[in-house]
Each structure stands twice: as C-alpha cells, then as structure tokens.
mmCIF file of C-alpha atoms in Angstrom:
data_model
loop_
_atom_site.group_PDB
_atom_site.id
_atom_site.type_symbol
_atom_site.label_atom_id
_atom_site.label_comp_id
_atom_site.label_asym_id
_atom_site.label_seq_id
_atom_site.Cartn_x
_atom_site.Cartn_y
_atom_site.Cartn_z
ATOM 1 C CA MET A 76 0.000 0.000 0.000
ATOM 2 C CA MET A 77 1.268 3.497 -0.903
ATOM 3 C CA ILE A 78 0.469 6.719 0.951
ATOM 4 C CA THR A 79 1.763 10.271 0.585
ATOM 5 C CA ARG A 80 1.965 12.549 3.605
ATOM 6 C CA SER A 81 3.626 15.699 4.883
ATOM 7 C CA ALA A 82 7.040 15.179 6.415
ATOM 8 C CA SER A 83 7.500 15.442 10.166
ATOM 9 C CA GLN A 84 10.532 15.910 12.388
ATOM 10 C CA ASP A 85 10.708 12.125 12.717
ATOM 11 C CA ASP A 86 11.388 11.923 8.956
ATOM 12 C CA LEU A 87 14.549 14.028 9.115
ATOM 13 C CA PRO A 88 16.932 11.036 9.485
ATOM 14 C CA TYR A 89 15.321 9.462 6.418
ATOM 15 C CA ILE A 90 15.605 12.692 4.413
ATOM 16 C CA VAL A 91 19.295 12.940 5.348
ATOM 17 C CA ASP A 92 19.874 9.343 4.250
ATOM 18 C CA ALA A 93 17.842 9.698 1.036
ATOM 19 C CA TYR A 94 19.695 12.869 -0.005
ATOM 20 C CA ARG A 95 23.054 11.274 0.828
ATOM 21 C CA LEU A 96 22.264 8.412 -1.536
ATOM 22 C CA ALA A 97 20.604 10.511 -4.252
ATOM 23 C CA PHE A 98 22.697 13.706 -4.307
ATOM 24 C CA ALA A 99 25.805 12.956 -2.186
ATOM 25 C CA PHE A 100 24.669 15.606 0.317
ATOM 26 C CA ASP A 101 26.220 15.368 3.766
ATOM 27 C CA GLU A 102 24.041 15.717 6.852
ATOM 28 C CA ALA A 103 24.863 19.394 7.379
ATOM 29 C CA ARG A 104 23.886 20.316 3.837
ATOM 30 C CA THR A 105 20.575 18.458 4.006
ATOM 31 C CA THR A 106 19.558 19.801 7.406
ATOM 32 C CA ASN A 107 20.456 23.311 6.283
ATOM 33 C CA TYR A 108 18.372 22.922 3.115
ATOM 34 C CA VAL A 109 15.403 21.638 5.116
ATOM 35 C CA SER A 110 15.773 24.582 7.494
ATOM 36 C CA MET A 111 15.843 27.129 4.651
ATOM 37 C CA VAL A 112 12.926 25.627 2.732
ATOM 38 C CA GLY A 113 10.844 24.630 5.730
ATOM 39 C CA LEU A 114 9.987 21.084 6.761
ATOM 40 C CA GLU A 115 6.318 21.836 6.041
ATOM 41 C CA HIS A 116 7.135 21.862 2.314
ATOM 42 C CA PHE A 117 8.484 18.292 2.270
ATOM 43 C CA ARG A 118 6.460 15.229 1.342
ATOM 44 C CA VAL A 119 7.164 11.558 2.025
ATOM 45 C CA LEU A 120 5.890 8.569 0.070
ATOM 46 C CA GLU A 121 5.502 5.363 2.050
ATOM 47 C CA VAL A 122 5.292 1.850 0.635
ATOM 48 C CA ASP A 123 3.856 -0.740 3.012
ATOM 49 C CA GLY A 124 4.521 1.543 5.954
ATOM 50 C CA LEU A 125 8.157 2.286 5.083
ATOM 51 C CA GLN A 126 9.576 5.541 3.742
ATOM 52 C CA ALA A 127 10.401 5.135 0.058
ATOM 53 C CA ALA A 128 10.749 8.649 -1.402
ATOM 54 C CA VAL A 129 10.909 12.300 -0.407
ATOM 55 C CA TRP A 130 10.624 15.618 -2.247
ATOM 56 C CA ALA A 131 9.998 19.300 -1.637
ATOM 57 C CA LEU A 132 6.974 21.132 -3.036
ATOM 58 C CA LEU A 133 7.727 24.848 -3.109
ATOM 59 C CA PRO A 134 4.989 27.460 -3.577
ATOM 60 C CA SER A 135 5.973 29.605 -6.512
ATOM 61 C CA GLY A 136 4.873 31.167 -9.769
ATOM 62 C CA HIS A 137 6.233 31.724 -13.262
ATOM 63 C CA TRP A 138 6.161 35.183 -14.828
ATOM 64 C CA LEU A 139 4.635 35.094 -18.310
ATOM 65 C CA GLY A 140 3.432 38.112 -20.250
ATOM 66 C CA GLY A 141 3.804 40.415 -17.243
ATOM 67 C CA LYS A 142 1.776 38.211 -14.887
ATOM 68 C CA ALA A 143 2.814 35.624 -12.323
ATOM 69 C CA VAL A 144 0.971 32.339 -12.891
ATOM 70 C CA PRO A 145 0.511 30.379 -9.617
ATOM 71 C CA ALA A 146 2.850 27.386 -9.632
ATOM 72 C CA ALA A 147 4.650 24.796 -7.555
ATOM 73 C CA ASN A 148 8.268 23.712 -7.935
ATOM 74 C CA ILE A 149 8.841 19.997 -7.389
ATOM 75 C CA ALA A 150 12.370 19.965 -5.995
ATOM 76 C CA HIS A 151 14.997 17.492 -4.807
ATOM 77 C CA VAL A 152 13.115 14.296 -5.557
ATOM 78 C CA ALA A 153 14.901 11.353 -3.924
ATOM 79 C CA ILE A 154 13.739 7.751 -4.278
ATOM 80 C CA SER A 155 15.375 5.134 -2.074
ATOM 81 C CA PRO A 156 17.655 2.869 -4.158
ATOM 82 C CA GLU A 157 15.652 -0.269 -3.400
ATOM 83 C CA HIS A 158 12.550 1.335 -4.920
ATOM 84 C CA ARG A 159 14.132 2.697 -8.102
ATOM 85 C CA GLY A 160 12.862 1.180 -11.323
ATOM 86 C CA THR A 161 9.580 0.059 -9.729
ATOM 87 C CA GLY A 162 7.381 2.780 -11.242
ATOM 88 C CA LEU A 163 7.391 4.817 -8.053
ATOM 89 C CA ALA A 164 8.372 8.015 -9.885
ATOM 90 C CA GLY A 165 5.051 8.128 -11.729
ATOM 91 C CA VAL A 166 3.100 7.644 -8.505
ATOM 92 C CA LEU A 167 5.177 10.339 -6.833
ATOM 93 C CA LEU A 168 4.633 12.868 -9.620
ATOM 94 C CA GLU A 169 0.895 12.250 -9.710
ATOM 95 C CA ALA A 170 0.717 12.789 -5.946
ATOM 96 C CA ALA A 171 2.866 15.933 -6.164
ATOM 97 C CA CYS A 172 0.693 17.441 -8.903
ATOM 98 C CA LYS A 173 -2.526 16.756 -6.980
ATOM 99 C CA ASP A 174 -0.948 18.294 -3.892
ATOM 100 C CA ALA A 175 0.090 21.357 -5.910
ATOM 101 C CA MET A 176 -3.420 21.799 -7.317
ATOM 102 C CA ARG A 177 -4.943 21.661 -3.827
ATOM 103 C CA ALA A 178 -2.598 24.498 -2.880
ATOM 104 C CA GLY A 179 -3.818 26.597 -5.828
ATOM 105 C CA ALA A 180 -1.063 25.934 -8.367
ATOM 106 C CA LEU A 181 -2.038 25.977 -12.043
ATOM 107 C CA ILE A 182 1.320 24.755 -13.305
ATOM 108 C CA ALA A 183 4.102 22.611 -11.854
ATOM 109 C CA SER A 184 7.777 22.811 -12.782
ATOM 110 C CA LEU A 185 10.954 20.889 -12.070
ATOM 111 C CA PHE A 186 14.417 19.947 -13.266
ATOM 112 C CA ALA A 187 14.553 16.363 -14.487
ATOM 113 C CA SER A 188 17.314 13.861 -13.876
ATOM 114 C CA SER A 189 15.665 11.569 -16.456
ATOM 115 C CA ARG A 190 13.410 13.313 -18.940
ATOM 116 C CA PRO A 191 11.500 10.274 -20.294
ATOM 117 C CA VAL A 192 10.089 9.545 -16.826
ATOM 118 C CA TYR A 193 8.829 13.094 -16.418
ATOM 119 C CA ARG A 194 7.535 13.370 -19.974
ATOM 120 C CA LYS A 195 5.456 10.262 -19.332
ATOM 121 C CA ALA A 196 3.871 12.201 -16.463
ATOM 122 C CA GLY A 197 3.031 15.162 -18.736
ATOM 123 C CA PHE A 198 6.047 17.425 -18.163
ATOM 124 C CA ASN A 199 7.993 18.929 -21.055
ATOM 125 C CA LEU A 200 10.668 21.515 -21.793
ATOM 126 C CA ALA A 201 9.579 25.038 -20.919
ATOM 127 C CA GLY A 202 12.652 27.240 -20.534
ATOM 128 C CA SER A 203 16.373 27.492 -19.860
ATOM 129 C CA GLU A 204 18.795 27.676 -16.987
ATOM 130 C CA ILE A 205 22.018 29.269 -18.237
ATOM 131 C CA ILE A 206 25.250 30.074 -16.405
ATOM 132 C CA TYR A 207 27.767 32.514 -17.890
ATOM 133 C CA GLU A 208 31.348 33.364 -16.979
ATOM 134 C CA ALA A 209 33.307 36.470 -17.919
ATOM 135 C CA GLU A 210 36.860 37.654 -17.366
ATOM 136 C CA THR A 211 36.826 40.470 -14.828
ATOM 137 C CA ALA A 212 39.875 42.090 -16.451
ATOM 138 C CA GLN A 213 37.722 42.957 -19.473
ATOM 139 C CA LEU A 214 35.150 44.870 -17.454
ATOM 140 C CA TYR A 215 37.218 48.020 -16.874
ATOM 141 C CA ARG A 216 36.432 48.963 -20.489
ATOM 142 C CA VAL A 217 32.764 49.531 -19.693
ATOM 143 C CA ARG A 218 31.957 53.223 -20.076
ATOM 144 C CA GLU A 219 29.704 53.865 -17.117
ATOM 145 C CA GLU A 220 30.279 55.123 -13.605
ATOM 146 C CA ALA A 221 29.057 52.648 -11.000
ATOM 147 C CA ALA A 222 26.842 54.304 -8.386
ATOM 148 C CA SER A 223 26.398 51.499 -5.866
ATOM 149 C CA THR A 224 24.989 51.336 -2.343
ATOM 150 C CA ARG A 225 25.641 48.537 0.145
ATOM 151 C CA LEU A 226 22.384 46.954 1.313
ATOM 152 C CA ASP A 227 21.850 45.252 4.645
ATOM 153 C CA LEU A 228 20.754 41.670 4.033
ATOM 154 C CA GLU A 229 17.836 42.194 6.396
ATOM 155 C CA LYS A 230 16.367 44.612 3.830
ATOM 156 C CA VAL A 231 15.595 41.846 1.365
ATOM 157 C CA GLY A 232 12.342 43.621 0.468
ATOM 158 C CA VAL A 233 14.353 46.076 -1.645
ATOM 159 C CA LEU A 234 15.814 43.204 -3.665
ATOM 160 C CA ARG A 235 12.404 41.557 -4.009
ATOM 161 C CA ASP A 236 10.909 44.742 -5.425
ATOM 162 C CA ILE A 237 13.657 45.198 -8.024
ATOM 163 C CA TYR A 238 13.511 41.509 -8.906
ATOM 164 C CA ASP A 239 9.726 41.513 -9.385
ATOM 165 C CA ARG A 240 9.896 44.627 -11.563
ATOM 166 C CA SER A 241 12.508 42.974 -13.776
ATOM 167 C CA CYS A 242 10.359 39.834 -14.107
ATOM 168 C CA ARG A 243 7.386 41.746 -15.515
ATOM 169 C CA ILE A 244 9.294 42.399 -18.735
ATOM 170 C CA ASP A 245 10.728 38.878 -18.927
ATOM 171 C CA ALA A 246 9.421 35.321 -19.216
ATOM 172 C CA GLY A 247 9.663 32.126 -17.215
ATOM 173 C CA ARG A 248 11.328 33.531 -14.118
ATOM 174 C CA LEU A 249 10.114 32.486 -10.700
ATOM 175 C CA ASP A 250 7.685 34.407 -8.557
ATOM 176 C CA ARG A 251 9.832 33.567 -5.563
ATOM 177 C CA SER A 252 8.554 32.466 -2.182
ATOM 178 C CA ASP A 253 10.403 32.864 1.120
ATOM 179 C CA ALA A 254 11.968 29.440 0.507
ATOM 180 C CA HIS A 255 13.661 30.646 -2.691
ATOM 181 C CA TRP A 256 14.955 33.825 -1.057
ATOM 182 C CA ASN A 257 16.205 31.882 1.966
ATOM 183 C CA CYS A 258 18.307 29.707 -0.350
ATOM 184 C CA LEU A 259 19.749 32.729 -2.143
ATOM 185 C CA LEU A 260 20.607 34.452 1.149
ATOM 186 C CA ASP A 261 21.987 31.309 2.816
ATOM 187 C CA ARG A 262 24.915 32.087 5.133
ATOM 188 C CA SER A 263 25.880 28.531 6.082
ATOM 189 C CA SER A 264 28.961 28.312 3.838
ATOM 190 C CA SER A 265 29.664 32.001 3.165
ATOM 191 C CA ILE A 266 28.039 35.355 3.822
ATOM 192 C CA PRO A 267 26.743 37.071 0.672
ATOM 193 C CA SER A 268 26.921 40.826 0.102
ATOM 194 C CA ALA A 269 24.192 42.883 -1.567
ATOM 195 C CA PHE A 270 24.679 46.083 -3.583
ATOM 196 C CA VAL A 271 22.026 48.240 -5.237
ATOM 197 C CA PHE A 272 22.686 50.471 -8.262
ATOM 198 C CA GLY A 273 21.257 53.828 -9.329
ATOM 199 C CA GLN A 274 17.776 54.609 -8.047
ATOM 200 C CA ASN A 275 17.035 50.969 -7.251
ATOM 201 C CA ASP A 276 17.568 50.149 -10.936
ATOM 202 C CA GLY A 277 19.472 46.935 -10.299
ATOM 203 C CA TYR A 278 21.291 44.834 -7.719
ATOM 204 C CA VAL A 279 23.868 42.101 -7.261
ATOM 205 C CA LEU A 280 24.133 39.483 -4.530
ATOM 206 C CA LEU A 281 27.821 38.560 -4.321
ATOM 207 C CA ASP A 282 29.440 35.382 -3.032
ATOM 208 C CA THR A 283 33.189 35.846 -2.536
ATOM 209 C CA ALA A 284 34.015 32.391 -1.110
ATOM 210 C CA ASP A 285 35.888 31.089 -4.182
ATOM 211 C CA PRO A 286 39.094 33.092 -4.863
ATOM 212 C CA ASP A 287 39.171 31.768 -8.427
ATOM 213 C CA CYS A 288 35.708 33.011 -9.348
ATOM 214 C CA LEU A 289 33.408 35.724 -8.047
ATOM 215 C CA VAL A 290 29.844 34.397 -7.997
ATOM 216 C CA LEU A 291 26.655 36.386 -8.436
ATOM 217 C CA ARG A 292 24.134 34.392 -6.475
ATOM 218 C CA ASP A 293 21.550 36.678 -8.016
ATOM 219 C CA TYR A 294 21.243 39.891 -9.969
ATOM 220 C CA ALA A 295 18.627 42.020 -11.672
ATOM 221 C CA SER A 296 18.873 44.971 -14.034
ATOM 222 C CA LEU A 297 16.027 47.257 -15.079
ATOM 223 C CA ASN A 298 17.856 49.203 -17.795
ATOM 224 C CA GLY A 299 21.065 49.440 -19.795
ATOM 225 C CA SER A 300 22.700 51.886 -17.418
ATOM 226 C CA ALA A 301 22.196 49.507 -14.492
ATOM 227 C CA SER A 302 23.703 46.642 -16.520
ATOM 228 C CA ARG A 303 26.783 48.697 -17.352
ATOM 229 C CA GLN A 304 27.117 49.862 -13.743
ATOM 230 C CA ILE A 305 26.998 46.254 -12.555
ATOM 231 C CA LEU A 306 29.738 45.254 -15.006
ATOM 232 C CA LYS A 307 31.911 48.221 -14.038
ATOM 233 C CA PHE A 308 31.429 47.359 -10.369
ATOM 234 C CA LEU A 309 32.378 43.712 -10.953
ATOM 235 C CA GLY A 310 35.493 44.863 -12.794
ATOM 236 C CA SER A 311 36.722 46.478 -9.572
ATOM 237 C CA PHE A 312 37.250 42.946 -8.187
ATOM 238 C CA SER A 313 39.644 41.947 -10.995
ATOM 239 C CA THR A 314 42.804 42.107 -8.850
ATOM 240 C CA VAL A 315 41.485 39.212 -6.725
ATOM 241 C CA TYR A 316 38.956 37.348 -8.872
ATOM 242 C CA PRO A 317 39.936 36.517 -12.471
ATOM 243 C CA ARG A 318 36.404 35.445 -13.405
ATOM 244 C CA VAL A 319 32.804 36.191 -12.489
ATOM 245 C CA ARG A 320 29.903 33.739 -12.864
ATOM 246 C CA TRP A 321 26.147 34.302 -12.949
ATOM 247 C CA HIS A 322 22.786 32.872 -13.974
ATOM 248 C CA GLY A 323 21.518 34.759 -16.998
ATOM 249 C CA ALA A 324 18.986 34.854 -19.789
ATOM 250 C CA PRO A 325 19.427 33.703 -23.390
ATOM 251 C CA HIS A 326 19.085 37.450 -24.056
ATOM 252 C CA ASP A 327 21.179 38.367 -21.010
ATOM 253 C CA PRO A 328 21.514 42.116 -20.243
ATOM 254 C CA LEU A 329 25.061 41.771 -18.890
ATOM 255 C CA ILE A 330 26.252 39.856 -21.944
ATOM 256 C CA PHE A 331 24.619 42.489 -24.150
ATOM 257 C CA ALA A 332 26.442 45.267 -22.275
ATOM 258 C CA LEU A 333 29.899 43.656 -22.426
ATOM 259 C CA PRO A 334 32.283 45.727 -24.545
ATOM 260 C CA ASP A 335 34.193 42.805 -26.073
ATOM 261 C CA LYS A 336 34.788 39.079 -26.003
ATOM 262 C CA GLY A 337 35.968 37.391 -22.832
ATOM 263 C CA TRP A 338 32.810 35.575 -21.787
ATOM 264 C CA HIS A 339 31.486 32.078 -22.340
ATOM 265 C CA LEU A 340 28.546 29.875 -21.448
ATOM 266 C CA THR A 341 29.519 27.281 -18.820
ATOM 267 C CA HIS A 342 26.241 25.451 -18.252
ATOM 268 C CA GLN A 343 22.845 25.133 -19.885
ATOM 269 C CA GLU A 344 19.884 22.880 -19.236
ATOM 270 C CA GLU A 345 16.124 23.151 -19.377
ATOM 271 C CA PHE A 346 13.414 23.083 -16.764
ATOM 272 C CA LEU A 347 10.209 21.141 -17.418
ATOM 273 C CA LEU A 348 6.639 22.223 -16.811
ATOM 274 C CA LYS A 349 3.148 20.747 -16.733
ATOM 275 C CA LEU A 350 -0.160 22.578 -17.012
ATOM 276 C CA LEU A 351 -2.256 21.244 -14.138
ATOM 277 C CA ASP A 352 -5.332 23.165 -15.306
ATOM 278 C CA PRO A 353 -4.797 24.175 -18.961
ATOM 279 C CA ALA A 354 -7.865 26.421 -19.245
ATOM 280 C CA GLU A 355 -7.139 28.380 -16.075
ATOM 281 C CA ALA A 356 -3.397 28.524 -16.773
ATOM 282 C CA LEU A 357 -4.031 29.990 -20.233
ATOM 283 C CA SER A 358 -6.315 32.626 -18.746
ATOM 284 C CA ARG A 359 -3.882 33.671 -16.002
ATOM 285 C CA ARG A 360 -0.793 34.460 -18.077
ATOM 286 C CA GLY A 361 -0.454 37.771 -19.913
ATOM 287 C CA TYR A 362 -0.403 38.345 -23.669
ATOM 288 C CA ALA A 363 1.275 41.142 -25.632
ATOM 289 C CA CYS A 364 -0.629 40.756 -28.885
ATOM 290 C CA ALA A 365 -3.579 42.179 -30.777
ATOM 291 C CA ASP A 366 -7.041 40.900 -29.926
ATOM 292 C CA MET A 367 -7.611 37.436 -31.363
ATOM 293 C CA HIS A 368 -9.586 34.236 -31.066
ATOM 294 C CA PHE A 369 -8.427 30.668 -31.604
ATOM 295 C CA SER A 370 -9.247 27.147 -30.464
ATOM 296 C CA LEU A 371 -7.005 24.385 -29.181
ATOM 297 C CA GLU A 372 -7.751 20.704 -29.606
ATOM 298 C CA ILE A 373 -5.494 19.080 -27.010
ATOM 299 C CA HIS A 374 -4.751 15.395 -27.558
ATOM 300 C CA GLY A 375 -3.790 13.524 -24.394
ATOM 301 C CA GLN A 376 -5.444 10.522 -22.776
ATOM 302 C CA ASP A 377 -8.645 12.334 -23.736
ATOM 303 C CA ILE A 378 -9.281 15.143 -26.216
ATOM 304 C CA GLU A 379 -9.880 18.552 -24.639
ATOM 305 C CA HIS A 380 -11.318 21.481 -26.605
ATOM 306 C CA LEU A 381 -10.486 25.013 -25.460
ATOM 307 C CA SER A 382 -11.653 28.242 -27.040
ATOM 308 C CA VAL A 383 -9.348 31.188 -26.288
ATOM 309 C CA SER A 384 -10.308 34.849 -26.752
ATOM 310 C CA ILE A 385 -7.643 37.475 -26.064
ATOM 311 C CA VAL A 386 -8.787 41.067 -25.565
ATOM 312 C CA ASP A 387 -6.468 43.808 -24.268
ATOM 313 C CA GLY A 388 -3.873 41.217 -23.277
ATOM 314 C CA ILE A 389 -6.298 39.194 -21.156
ATOM 315 C CA ALA A 390 -7.478 35.730 -22.179
ATOM 316 C CA SER A 391 -10.876 34.218 -21.494
ATOM 317 C CA VAL A 392 -11.009 30.468 -21.982
ATOM 318 C CA ASN A 393 -13.958 28.116 -22.225
ATOM 319 C CA GLN A 394 -14.611 24.642 -23.529
ATOM 320 C CA ASP A 395 -16.607 25.649 -26.587
ATOM 321 C CA ARG A 396 -15.705 23.928 -29.824
ATOM 322 C CA HIS A 397 -15.067 26.016 -32.947
ATOM 323 C CA ALA A 398 -14.061 24.733 -36.360
ATOM 324 C CA ALA A 399 -12.382 27.964 -37.475
ATOM 325 C CA MET A 400 -8.854 28.776 -36.312
ATOM 326 C CA THR A 401 -8.453 25.438 -34.548
ATOM 327 C CA VAL A 402 -5.012 24.056 -33.830
ATOM 328 C CA SER A 403 -4.586 20.418 -32.879
ATOM 329 C CA ILE A 404 -1.747 19.925 -30.386
ATOM 330 C CA ALA A 405 -0.341 16.940 -28.521
ATOM 331 C CA ALA A 406 -0.841 17.507 -24.787
ATOM 332 C CA ILE A 407 2.846 16.840 -24.139
ATOM 333 C CA GLN A 408 3.782 19.818 -26.382
ATOM 334 C CA LEU A 409 1.490 22.306 -24.640
ATOM 335 C CA PRO A 410 4.042 23.352 -21.957
ATOM 336 C CA SER A 411 6.607 24.353 -24.604
ATOM 337 C CA LEU A 412 4.021 26.430 -26.472
ATOM 338 C CA TYR A 413 2.558 27.925 -23.294
ATOM 339 C CA THR A 414 5.804 29.502 -22.097
ATOM 340 C CA GLY A 415 6.964 30.473 -25.577
ATOM 341 C CA PHE A 416 9.921 28.083 -25.362
ATOM 342 C CA ARG A 417 8.893 26.666 -28.729
ATOM 343 C CA SER A 418 6.834 28.510 -31.335
ATOM 344 C CA ALA A 419 3.727 27.062 -32.946
ATOM 345 C CA ALA A 420 5.528 27.143 -36.299
ATOM 346 C CA PHE A 421 8.408 25.101 -34.887
ATOM 347 C CA LEU A 422 6.091 22.611 -33.194
ATOM 348 C CA ARG A 423 4.196 22.101 -36.439
ATOM 349 C CA HIS A 424 7.484 21.505 -38.241
ATOM 350 C CA ALA A 425 8.440 18.980 -35.527
ATOM 351 C CA GLY A 426 5.081 17.220 -35.739
ATOM 352 C CA GLY A 427 3.769 18.352 -32.352
ATOM 353 C CA LEU A 428 0.785 20.324 -33.616
ATOM 354 C CA ASP A 429 -1.163 21.023 -36.782
ATOM 355 C CA GLY A 430 -3.578 23.605 -38.106
ATOM 356 C CA PRO A 431 -4.177 26.169 -40.846
ATOM 357 C CA ASP A 432 -1.392 28.643 -41.588
ATOM 358 C CA GLU A 433 -3.381 31.610 -40.292
ATOM 359 C CA ALA A 434 -4.051 29.876 -36.973
ATOM 360 C CA ILE A 435 -0.386 28.913 -36.595
ATOM 361 C CA MET A 436 0.685 32.522 -37.178
ATOM 362 C CA MET A 437 -1.927 33.649 -34.657
ATOM 363 C CA LEU A 438 -0.495 31.343 -31.983
ATOM 364 C CA ASP A 439 3.013 32.544 -32.787
ATOM 365 C CA ARG A 440 1.887 36.097 -32.031
ATOM 366 C CA ALA A 441 -0.068 35.121 -28.907
ATOM 367 C CA PHE A 442 2.826 33.312 -27.229
ATOM 368 C CA ALA A 443 5.635 35.528 -28.539
ATOM 369 C CA GLY A 444 7.978 37.258 -26.126
ATOM 370 C CA PRO A 445 11.381 36.944 -24.474
ATOM 371 C CA ALA A 446 12.831 33.439 -24.318
ATOM 372 C CA PRO A 447 11.755 31.857 -20.996
ATOM 373 C CA TRP A 448 14.414 31.153 -18.371
ATOM 374 C CA VAL A 449 14.961 30.850 -14.633
ATOM 375 C CA GLY A 450 17.711 32.358 -12.519
ATOM 376 C CA GLU A 451 18.181 29.443 -10.119
ATOM 377 C CA HIS A 452 18.191 25.656 -9.983
ATOM 378 C CA PHE A 453 15.271 24.599 -7.806
#
C-alpha cells in the first residue's frame, strides 16, 4: 500500500539518508536545506509503511506576459535505491501534482534527472537555466560610472521589489517564495553581500568564497545603465577574482552590455513544466498581442477542446468547440508552447501540432515574447 503525507521531524533522518544516496549531500547540507525551505514543504511517500521517497513542493509562480501564474516547484526528488525502477516516480509525480493543485497551483515545474520519466507524467521543456562566466579584467572597459549602495541583508524587500519589476518584462522567471529567497541568502557556507545600483535600478548578490571566481548568487537589471554599472562594479574585483559567474537569460543584459569578447557559457539545461489546469493557466498568463480568437484541440489521454479569446492582453477560456482557427496539439507539447519556449511554427514543423497557416501565425503572435528562463536551480 502506498500513501503520501507531509514530512514530520521524525522523517529528518530518512531525508538525510535519502539525499546522501541521491545527491551525495552530507548531513549538514541536508539539514540546512530543510531549514531554509521549511519542513512543512516536504512530502514523504511510504510503501507498506516504510519511507520510500521524499521531495519538496515549493509554492511559486512563473512570470509570463507580465503576470505571475501560480505554480509549484517539485524539488529534490529522492527515491530510495531499493525502490528505483519500480514505477514509483510516476506515482510520486501524480501525488505531487494533486498536492500542488490543492494548494492553488495551475502549473508545476521541475528539473529532471531523467526526462522520459517526467515526460510520461506530462512534463515537457519550458525554458532554460544558463550560467555565464566572464573575465573580470575585461570589465574596466565599460563606459559607465558605478553608483552602488551597500544593502543590509535584512532589507531583502528592496531586492524583491527590483527583482519583481525585472520579471514583468521577462518570461519564465520564478515568482519567488520565502523558501527561494532563503536559499539565495543562505549564510551557512559564506556570507553574501548585496549592492544596489542607481535609483534601485538593479542589484547584485555577491558570493566571494571562491578566490578563483566571483559568484553572483543573483542579480537584476532594469535598464542598460544599471547593466553597465553592474559590469563596471564587478570589474573592480579583478585584482582578486579573475572570473565572475552568474545565472543569466538567453538574451542576457550583462552579456549584451559587455564591450568585447571574454565571456562564455559554462552550463545550460532546461526546466520542465506541466499545465495542471490548462484552461485556467491559459487565462492567467499575460499576452502582448492584438485581440484574437483561436481554439485548441489538445490530444492527451482524452481530447480537450479550449476556445481562447484574447482582448487587451487578457485571455478568457472556455470549452466551446469552434471549427475555425483550430489548432490540434499533442498535450505533451502544450508546456513548450505555453511559455513560448517553442513557437507554434516550430512545433508544427516537428510534428507536435497542426492547423491552418493563419491559426499557426496567430499562436506565434499570442505566445511571442522573451525566451523563458529561470535564474536558479530549484
């Protein structure tokens, strides 16, 4: 018999053991992570009365079209070795998605260790995680004076405000909960330092623990001047740190502002997403397109018909069936279309959807925008 329940203090030894076997975490790292995230966000799956798997379910959101769509991040999934390969992952994901929906999430997202398992559960590619590195010696060439102010870490509200403002003009990024901010501000291994630029036009959260590479745990920039100020500021560390590393966008503002070569991409992978309630999720994201109307015929275990009307950037969705402007899409491809990670034209070329040319072009306009990405690995 299988049951899913919230974790309790009595489960902590199991979580430590499961994360040691799954991620090579030592006890200190696991207990610190549980403390930052909150034990109340952990779930345990039991098989015949014994703990078999654990994961965290983090309240969150994803910014799309200037709006934050309620979401849940399924994080740090660990299945005990003796239960791997038994189909437990599918049971776990179904339980996690139901749990997320009860909490009000319309979409669920995660990073996958094995994509086929998660695709079978309805998750698919939805955006990027990218890490860049640049040589600090190149940054002195930036033509901008850096007007920075040191920020007390207790004033995290200032960072949250700048971050949220930057997300409204971007796509995919997390609407962070306290758990996400706690992880970014973690002081267990090193104490980060926060600096704000201009009139709260940008910030950096620095980690100076590695003498070989200065790390931006987080940054945000609201305009070109802030991006150049950040680069100039980072260049002032060049006598100690030869390189600087940060999470950035495919269209990254700091890369755009760099005066020359001297940077490279060090890591890239994709996060996966599932629409828990397609109709409501479509209605809650924003749209930067002209008014339009189209229908989606979603082919999964069943066929779902959704009629979408967009007026002034707001979508109303119902289950009416219309013959005109109907696009047929495989349910597994809907996450990639929804976030704009893949265009309708590309998905048709790849065989993931089909419809008349005019309808395909309409969907391309509806879901157009910046390439979706996230600034952390959750």
